[in-house]
Structure formats: C-alpha cells, structure tokens
mmCIF file of C-alpha atoms in Angstrom:
data_model
loop_
_atom_site.group_PDB
_atom_site.id
_atom_site.type_symbol
_atom_site.label_atom_id
_atom_site.label_comp_id
_atom_site.label_asym_id
_atom_site.label_seq_id
_atom_site.Cartn_x
_atom_site.Cartn_y
_atom_site.Cartn_z
ATOM 1 C CA UNK U 1 138.942 86.746 99.153
ATOM 2 C CA UNK U 2 140.294 85.529 101.825
ATOM 3 C CA UNK U 3 143.413 86.874 101.123
ATOM 4 C CA UNK U 4 141.861 90.687 100.786
ATOM 5 C CA UNK U 5 139.229 90.077 103.180
ATOM 6 C CA UNK U 6 140.543 93.610 105.947
ATOM 7 C CA UNK U 7 140.338 91.686 108.865
ATOM 8 C CA UNK U 8 143.228 89.302 107.667
ATOM 9 C CA UNK U 9 145.550 91.445 106.083
ATOM 10 C CA UNK U 10 145.443 94.919 108.073
ATOM 11 C CA UNK U 11 148.645 95.752 110.199
ATOM 12 C CA UNK U 12 146.738 96.563 113.238
ATOM 13 C CA UNK U 13 148.060 99.113 115.678
ATOM 14 C CA UNK U 14 149.916 100.797 113.325
ATOM 15 C CA UNK U 15 148.332 104.126 111.874
ATOM 16 C CA UNK U 16 150.271 105.204 109.018
ATOM 17 C CA UNK U 17 151.335 108.527 109.172
ATOM 18 C CA UNK U 18 151.907 109.695 105.907
ATOM 19 C CA UNK U 19 152.944 112.842 105.250
ATOM 20 C CA UNK U 20 151.936 116.505 106.338
ATOM 21 C CA UNK U 21 152.280 119.270 104.130
ATOM 22 C CA UNK U 22 151.369 123.195 105.240
ATOM 23 C CA UNK U 23 150.620 125.138 102.703
ATOM 24 C CA UNK U 24 150.693 128.376 104.278
ATOM 25 C CA UNK U 25 154.643 127.994 104.982
ATOM 26 C CA UNK U 26 156.193 131.299 103.303
ATOM 27 C CA UNK U 27 159.004 129.553 101.620
ATOM 28 C CA UNK U 28 157.292 128.254 98.754
ATOM 29 C CA UNK U 29 160.320 126.101 97.240
ATOM 30 C CA UNK U 30 159.590 124.179 100.879
ATOM 31 C CA UNK U 31 156.358 123.017 99.865
ATOM 32 C CA UNK U 32 157.188 122.801 96.782
ATOM 33 C CA UNK U 33 159.959 119.952 97.878
ATOM 34 C CA UNK U 34 157.386 118.293 100.195
ATOM 35 C CA UNK U 35 154.598 117.560 97.721
ATOM 36 C CA UNK U 36 157.159 116.568 94.835
ATOM 37 C CA UNK U 37 159.058 113.955 97.527
ATOM 38 C CA UNK U 38 156.060 112.690 99.226
ATOM 39 C CA UNK U 39 154.706 112.087 95.383
ATOM 40 C CA UNK U 40 157.325 109.995 94.652
ATOM 41 C CA UNK U 41 157.798 108.175 97.809
ATOM 42 C CA UNK U 42 154.312 108.087 99.165
ATOM 43 C CA UNK U 43 151.751 108.825 96.044
ATOM 44 C CA UNK U 44 149.827 109.842 99.132
ATOM 45 C CA UNK U 45 149.653 113.048 101.511
ATOM 46 C CA UNK U 46 147.759 115.508 103.690
ATOM 47 C CA UNK U 47 147.179 119.063 103.351
ATOM 48 C CA UNK U 48 146.095 120.812 105.525
ATOM 49 C CA UNK U 49 145.963 125.549 105.791
ATOM 50 C CA UNK U 50 144.784 124.780 102.087
ATOM 51 C CA UNK U 51 142.393 127.861 101.826
ATOM 52 C CA UNK U 52 139.472 125.764 101.310
ATOM 53 C CA UNK U 53 137.770 127.633 104.754
ATOM 54 C CA UNK U 54 135.990 124.481 107.021
ATOM 55 C CA UNK U 55 132.899 125.901 106.469
ATOM 56 C CA UNK U 56 132.678 125.543 103.355
ATOM 57 C CA UNK U 57 133.735 122.344 103.281
ATOM 58 C CA UNK U 58 131.134 121.162 105.773
ATOM 59 C CA UNK U 59 128.113 122.384 104.183
ATOM 60 C CA UNK U 60 129.800 120.291 101.284
ATOM 61 C CA UNK U 61 129.886 117.621 103.979
ATOM 62 C CA UNK U 62 126.335 117.972 104.992
ATOM 63 C CA UNK U 63 124.657 118.658 101.626
ATOM 64 C CA UNK U 64 126.037 114.841 100.130
ATOM 65 C CA UNK U 65 124.667 114.030 103.596
ATOM 66 C CA UNK U 66 121.659 114.601 103.428
ATOM 67 C CA UNK U 67 121.279 113.273 99.957
ATOM 68 C CA UNK U 68 122.054 110.025 100.789
ATOM 69 C CA UNK U 69 119.350 109.758 103.960
ATOM 70 C CA UNK U 70 116.347 110.724 101.523
ATOM 71 C CA UNK U 71 114.207 107.825 100.540
ATOM 72 C CA UNK U 72 115.670 105.843 97.763
ATOM 73 C CA UNK U 73 113.398 107.199 95.171
ATOM 74 C CA UNK U 74 114.213 110.330 95.602
ATOM 75 C CA UNK U 75 118.159 109.491 94.830
ATOM 76 C CA UNK U 76 117.025 107.687 92.036
ATOM 77 C CA UNK U 77 116.274 110.768 90.006
ATOM 78 C CA UNK U 78 119.924 111.676 89.443
ATOM 79 C CA UNK U 79 120.189 108.159 88.909
ATOM 80 C CA UNK U 80 123.054 106.948 86.038
ATOM 81 C CA UNK U 81 121.308 105.975 82.860
ATOM 82 C CA UNK U 82 123.212 102.488 81.247
ATOM 83 C CA UNK U 83 121.349 102.822 78.236
ATOM 84 C CA UNK U 84 123.550 106.829 77.613
ATOM 85 C CA UNK U 85 127.530 105.621 78.881
ATOM 86 C CA UNK U 86 127.672 108.227 80.996
ATOM 87 C CA UNK U 87 129.657 107.911 84.715
ATOM 88 C CA UNK U 88 127.298 110.812 86.350
ATOM 89 C CA UNK U 89 125.192 110.019 88.174
ATOM 90 C CA UNK U 90 123.861 107.618 91.277
ATOM 91 C CA UNK U 91 125.019 103.988 91.329
ATOM 92 C CA UNK U 92 123.681 101.818 94.149
ATOM 93 C CA UNK U 93 126.021 99.556 96.688
ATOM 94 C CA UNK U 94 126.935 96.155 94.798
ATOM 95 C CA UNK U 95 127.874 96.824 91.847
ATOM 96 C CA UNK U 96 130.062 93.948 90.628
ATOM 97 C CA UNK U 97 133.355 95.111 89.291
ATOM 98 C CA UNK U 98 135.051 93.546 86.484
ATOM 99 C CA UNK U 99 136.548 90.738 88.432
ATOM 100 C CA UNK U 100 133.478 90.012 90.583
ATOM 101 C CA UNK U 101 134.496 92.100 93.656
ATOM 102 C CA UNK U 102 131.606 93.693 95.350
ATOM 103 C CA UNK U 103 132.323 97.114 97.783
ATOM 104 C CA UNK U 104 129.834 97.590 99.754
ATOM 105 C CA UNK U 105 128.911 101.508 98.789
ATOM 106 C CA UNK U 106 125.927 103.548 97.649
ATOM 107 C CA UNK U 107 127.947 106.803 95.430
ATOM 108 C CA UNK U 108 126.995 109.939 93.483
ATOM 109 C CA UNK U 109 128.944 111.348 90.064
ATOM 110 C CA UNK U 110 129.178 114.466 88.913
ATOM 111 C CA UNK U 111 131.682 117.239 87.138
ATOM 112 C CA UNK U 112 131.968 120.175 88.878
ATOM 113 C CA UNK U 113 133.862 122.306 86.887
ATOM 114 C CA UNK U 114 133.863 123.632 83.751
ATOM 115 C CA UNK U 115 131.268 125.344 83.529
ATOM 116 C CA UNK U 116 130.287 124.177 79.870
ATOM 117 C CA UNK U 117 131.252 119.868 81.175
ATOM 118 C CA UNK U 118 128.933 120.084 83.748
ATOM 119 C CA UNK U 119 124.860 119.210 83.267
ATOM 120 C CA UNK U 120 122.997 119.964 86.277
ATOM 121 C CA UNK U 121 120.475 117.025 85.473
ATOM 122 C CA UNK U 122 122.715 114.419 87.405
ATOM 123 C CA UNK U 123 122.264 117.343 90.836
ATOM 124 C CA UNK U 124 120.080 116.467 93.949
ATOM 125 C CA UNK U 125 118.138 118.698 93.566
ATOM 126 C CA UNK U 126 117.203 117.879 97.405
ATOM 127 C CA UNK U 127 118.360 118.992 99.964
ATOM 128 C CA UNK U 128 118.287 122.248 98.172
ATOM 129 C CA UNK U 129 120.978 123.798 98.645
ATOM 130 C CA UNK U 130 123.140 120.768 97.231
ATOM 131 C CA UNK U 131 124.178 123.367 94.344
ATOM 132 C CA UNK U 132 125.382 126.443 96.249
ATOM 133 C CA UNK U 133 127.455 123.913 97.771
ATOM 134 C CA UNK U 134 128.973 122.183 95.756
ATOM 135 C CA UNK U 135 129.482 125.681 93.115
ATOM 136 C CA UNK U 136 131.267 127.520 95.987
ATOM 137 C CA UNK U 137 133.342 124.541 97.141
ATOM 138 C CA UNK U 138 134.608 124.185 93.256
ATOM 139 C CA UNK U 139 135.725 127.528 93.221
ATOM 140 C CA UNK U 140 138.005 127.099 96.086
ATOM 141 C CA UNK U 141 139.212 123.382 94.890
ATOM 142 C CA UNK U 142 140.273 125.375 91.802
ATOM 143 C CA UNK U 143 143.321 126.737 93.333
ATOM 144 C CA UNK U 144 144.011 123.536 96.207
ATOM 145 C CA UNK U 145 144.287 121.865 92.074
ATOM 146 C CA UNK U 146 146.222 124.652 90.253
ATOM 147 C CA UNK U 147 148.391 124.637 93.570
ATOM 148 C CA UNK U 148 149.826 121.537 93.856
ATOM 149 C CA UNK U 149 149.742 120.933 89.552
ATOM 150 C CA UNK U 150 152.205 123.811 89.616
ATOM 151 C CA UNK U 151 154.480 121.936 92.738
ATOM 152 C CA UNK U 152 154.221 118.713 90.786
ATOM 153 C CA UNK U 153 155.443 119.638 87.742
ATOM 154 C CA UNK U 154 158.205 122.206 89.806
ATOM 155 C CA UNK U 155 159.372 118.940 91.395
ATOM 156 C CA UNK U 156 159.803 117.491 87.402
ATOM 157 C CA UNK U 157 162.526 120.220 86.929
ATOM 158 C CA UNK U 158 159.928 121.995 84.658
ATOM 159 C CA UNK U 159 158.221 125.480 84.254
ATOM 160 C CA UNK U 160 155.691 125.561 86.959
ATOM 161 C CA UNK U 161 152.769 125.494 83.933
ATOM 162 C CA UNK U 162 153.889 122.574 81.936
ATOM 163 C CA UNK U 163 152.470 119.236 83.781
ATOM 164 C CA UNK U 164 148.240 121.115 84.262
ATOM 165 C CA UNK U 165 148.836 122.049 79.837
ATOM 166 C CA UNK U 166 150.129 118.217 79.803
ATOM 167 C CA UNK U 167 146.997 117.459 81.935
ATOM 168 C CA UNK U 168 144.145 119.117 79.803
ATOM 169 C CA UNK U 169 144.974 122.743 80.935
ATOM 170 C CA UNK U 170 142.333 124.951 81.277
ATOM 171 C CA UNK U 171 140.252 122.153 79.797
ATOM 172 C CA UNK U 172 140.930 119.585 82.932
ATOM 173 C CA UNK U 173 137.224 118.039 84.295
ATOM 174 C CA UNK U 174 136.724 117.854 87.863
ATOM 175 C CA UNK U 175 134.570 115.273 89.190
ATOM 176 C CA UNK U 176 133.168 114.229 92.686
ATOM 177 C CA UNK U 177 132.128 111.527 93.773
ATOM 178 C CA UNK U 178 130.461 111.432 97.293
ATOM 179 C CA UNK U 179 131.051 107.602 98.587
ATOM 180 C CA UNK U 180 128.785 106.330 101.377
ATOM 181 C CA UNK U 181 129.171 103.297 102.800
ATOM 182 C CA UNK U 182 126.129 101.765 104.955
ATOM 183 C CA UNK U 183 126.609 100.268 107.679
ATOM 184 C CA UNK U 184 128.215 96.366 107.012
ATOM 185 C CA UNK U 185 127.319 93.363 109.613
ATOM 186 C CA UNK U 186 130.748 91.695 108.585
ATOM 187 C CA UNK U 187 132.654 94.793 107.922
ATOM 188 C CA UNK U 188 136.130 92.184 108.811
ATOM 189 C CA UNK U 189 134.762 90.064 105.516
ATOM 190 C CA UNK U 190 134.180 93.430 103.114
ATOM 191 C CA UNK U 191 135.191 95.679 101.062
ATOM 192 C CA UNK U 192 134.039 99.367 101.082
ATOM 193 C CA UNK U 193 135.917 100.158 97.751
ATOM 194 C CA UNK U 194 138.627 97.212 96.444
ATOM 195 C CA UNK U 195 141.903 98.031 95.928
ATOM 196 C CA UNK U 196 143.143 100.282 93.128
ATOM 197 C CA UNK U 197 144.820 103.046 92.161
ATOM 198 C CA UNK U 198 142.795 105.882 90.832
ATOM 199 C CA UNK U 199 142.011 106.732 87.497
ATOM 200 C CA UNK U 200 142.587 110.124 87.703
ATOM 201 C CA UNK U 201 145.111 113.046 87.512
ATOM 202 C CA UNK U 202 145.419 114.171 90.801
ATOM 203 C CA UNK U 203 142.214 113.690 94.192
ATOM 204 C CA UNK U 204 141.492 115.594 96.666
ATOM 205 C CA UNK U 205 139.928 112.923 99.256
ATOM 206 C CA UNK U 206 137.661 115.236 101.764
ATOM 207 C CA UNK U 207 137.005 112.611 105.213
ATOM 208 C CA UNK U 208 134.539 112.684 107.828
ATOM 209 C CA UNK U 209 135.392 111.580 111.241
ATOM 210 C CA UNK U 210 135.094 107.722 110.567
ATOM 211 C CA UNK U 211 138.151 106.087 109.858
ATOM 212 C CA UNK U 212 138.253 103.719 106.276
ATOM 213 C CA UNK U 213 140.810 104.704 103.771
ATOM 214 C CA UNK U 214 143.489 101.899 104.194
ATOM 215 C CA UNK U 215 146.674 102.376 102.616
ATOM 216 C CA UNK U 216 149.362 99.391 100.961
ATOM 217 C CA UNK U 217 152.358 100.171 101.691
ATOM 218 C CA UNK U 218 156.015 98.310 102.768
ATOM 219 C CA UNK U 219 153.823 94.963 101.581
ATOM 220 C CA UNK U 220 151.306 95.442 104.135
ATOM 221 C CA UNK U 221 147.541 97.353 104.477
ATOM 222 C CA UNK U 222 147.889 100.509 106.968
ATOM 223 C CA UNK U 223 144.838 102.601 107.889
ATOM 224 C CA UNK U 224 145.776 105.974 106.993
ATOM 225 C CA UNK U 225 145.671 108.726 110.234
ATOM 226 C CA UNK U 226 143.137 111.122 109.443
ATOM 227 C CA UNK U 227 143.934 115.355 110.557
ATOM 228 C CA UNK U 228 140.794 117.451 111.053
ATOM 229 C CA UNK U 229 140.611 120.106 108.330
ATOM 230 C CA UNK U 230 142.917 118.310 106.159
ATOM 231 C CA UNK U 231 143.113 117.372 102.375
ATOM 232 C CA UNK U 232 144.130 113.737 101.117
ATOM 233 C CA UNK U 233 145.663 114.325 98.356
ATOM 234 C CA UNK U 234 146.303 110.899 96.284
ATOM 235 C CA UNK U 235 148.533 111.516 92.999
ATOM 236 C CA UNK U 236 146.369 109.852 90.363
ATOM 237 C CA UNK U 237 147.439 107.730 86.937
ATOM 238 C CA UNK U 238 147.851 110.105 84.635
ATOM 239 C CA UNK U 239 150.314 111.667 87.150
ATOM 240 C CA UNK U 240 152.236 109.110 86.870
ATOM 241 C CA UNK U 241 152.009 108.143 83.875
ATOM 242 C CA UNK U 242 153.012 112.176 82.743
ATOM 243 C CA UNK U 243 155.903 112.241 84.719
ATOM 244 C CA UNK U 244 157.482 108.548 83.600
ATOM 245 C CA UNK U 245 156.874 106.818 86.533
ATOM 246 C CA UNK U 246 158.777 109.505 88.986
ATOM 247 C CA UNK U 247 155.646 110.406 91.179
ATOM 248 C CA UNK U 248 153.746 107.617 92.244
ATOM 249 C CA UNK U 249 150.082 106.434 92.085
ATOM 250 C CA UNK U 250 148.136 105.477 95.670
ATOM 251 C CA UNK U 251 147.535 101.690 95.791
ATOM 252 C CA UNK U 252 144.154 102.137 98.591
ATOM 253 C CA UNK U 253 140.916 100.918 99.408
ATOM 254 C CA UNK U 254 138.413 101.905 101.772
ATOM 255 C CA UNK U 255 137.534 99.377 104.873
ATOM 256 C CA UNK U 256 133.292 99.594 106.298
ATOM 257 C CA UNK U 257 132.021 100.192 109.610
ATOM 258 C CA UNK U 258 128.998 97.854 111.831
ATOM 259 C CA UNK U 259 127.697 101.458 112.680
#
C-alpha cells in the first residue's frame, strides 16, 4: 500500500547507526551493559570481534548464493511440503502473507541445531560443500548465542544461565533462513520482507554488501548501516516476553534492488 512503499516512507539521506558492540572487550561487565542497553532502547545492535572467523561466514554465504543460482528444478528438490505443515525447505517469492501482502523474496529454511532436530531432507545436496559450511558455522554460532543469552540474563539482574533456561535451555532449536531477493523492476513500490518483528528469541543476521535492512525508530523507517564482518543481532518476540517487556523486539523490514 502507499503508506508502506519504501520510496514514500523511508527517511532518505540518513543512515541509522545502530549500536556497535565489541565482544572482545576484556571488560566483560561493559559488554553486558552495552548489550542490555541496546536491547532496551533499540532491540537491535551489531557485534564485532564475535569469534566467528571471516572465512566461515564467507563460505556460508558462498554456498547459500550458489544454491539460489541453481536451476529452479534443483531448488524444488528441497521444496517445502505444504501438506506436511513444516516451515522447513525452499519457498519461492510472491507468496502472500496473512494480510495478503507479497514479499519479493525466495528463501530456504531449515534447522541446524540440535542434531536431534535436524532433517537433512531439507538441506541442499548441491553445492556439495553446503552441509559442511553450515555445520561449521553452526558450531561457531552456538558460542555467540550462549554469550548473548548470558549477557541479556545478567542485564536483567538474573543469574547468567536463567534466561537461556527460560527459552528452552539445551533444547533451543536453531533455524537457518537464507533470504534471496531477486532483482525487482520497481524497488520503490515493493518490499522484500514486509514490516514485522521476529518470533524467535534472538535473530543473528549475516548481511552482505547490498543495503536492504530497514528499522522503524522514532516514527520513521531508516536504512541500517552495515559494518564489514559484523553480525546484526535482533531481539525477538520471545526475549521481549521473557524479559517482561524490558527488552524490545525490533520492528524491521527489507527493501529490494533493481540489480
């Protein structure tokens, strides 16, 4: 609708510099304080020196990109099963959401942790290194997730382990979603993903060099400035609820691009 079109609703010429937190800071209490502060006031922040090697992230991005460049029939081999009711698998663009809005996006969704929850039926066989790249990334990701949970827990005045336990403890399911935004002839009129908050506990976003993420703050939509090799952290609905609303889940959307 006109009131949602990015050309009309984005505050142009201003890039939102969301908080950036250096996770290698030796003063752990400062890191905790910054994470808690960003989660209260913003619901989004970026972390640098997070411990996931650049090459692990590059490999994750490479295999994801290669999957989406495959012929349609090959992608359909891991398609969602509408009858099965599972969210896992490949889904194509222009599926209507609950309000009948369409996002300009293809995606691949599957569980990556814990091993008991993983169904390799939804993992692409091509490119051949897809599984290895994802498993390597998942291992490193767990450490980042645990550290975020600990900081968020202490920031609420709880013991370090309590928030993660409240969210499911060792049974927490980690889902990977790759969003692929095809070139769009009218990016001024469309959105890749319409405005929403994430239903997750925490979303750990690996961006690429193409600007797309926008955040709603102080009654305006802003482009979010990317920092090379940073991870973008979204507070999701579950953490907002677990924290009794002290931490805010971030309202965001994705724009698309002609090229």
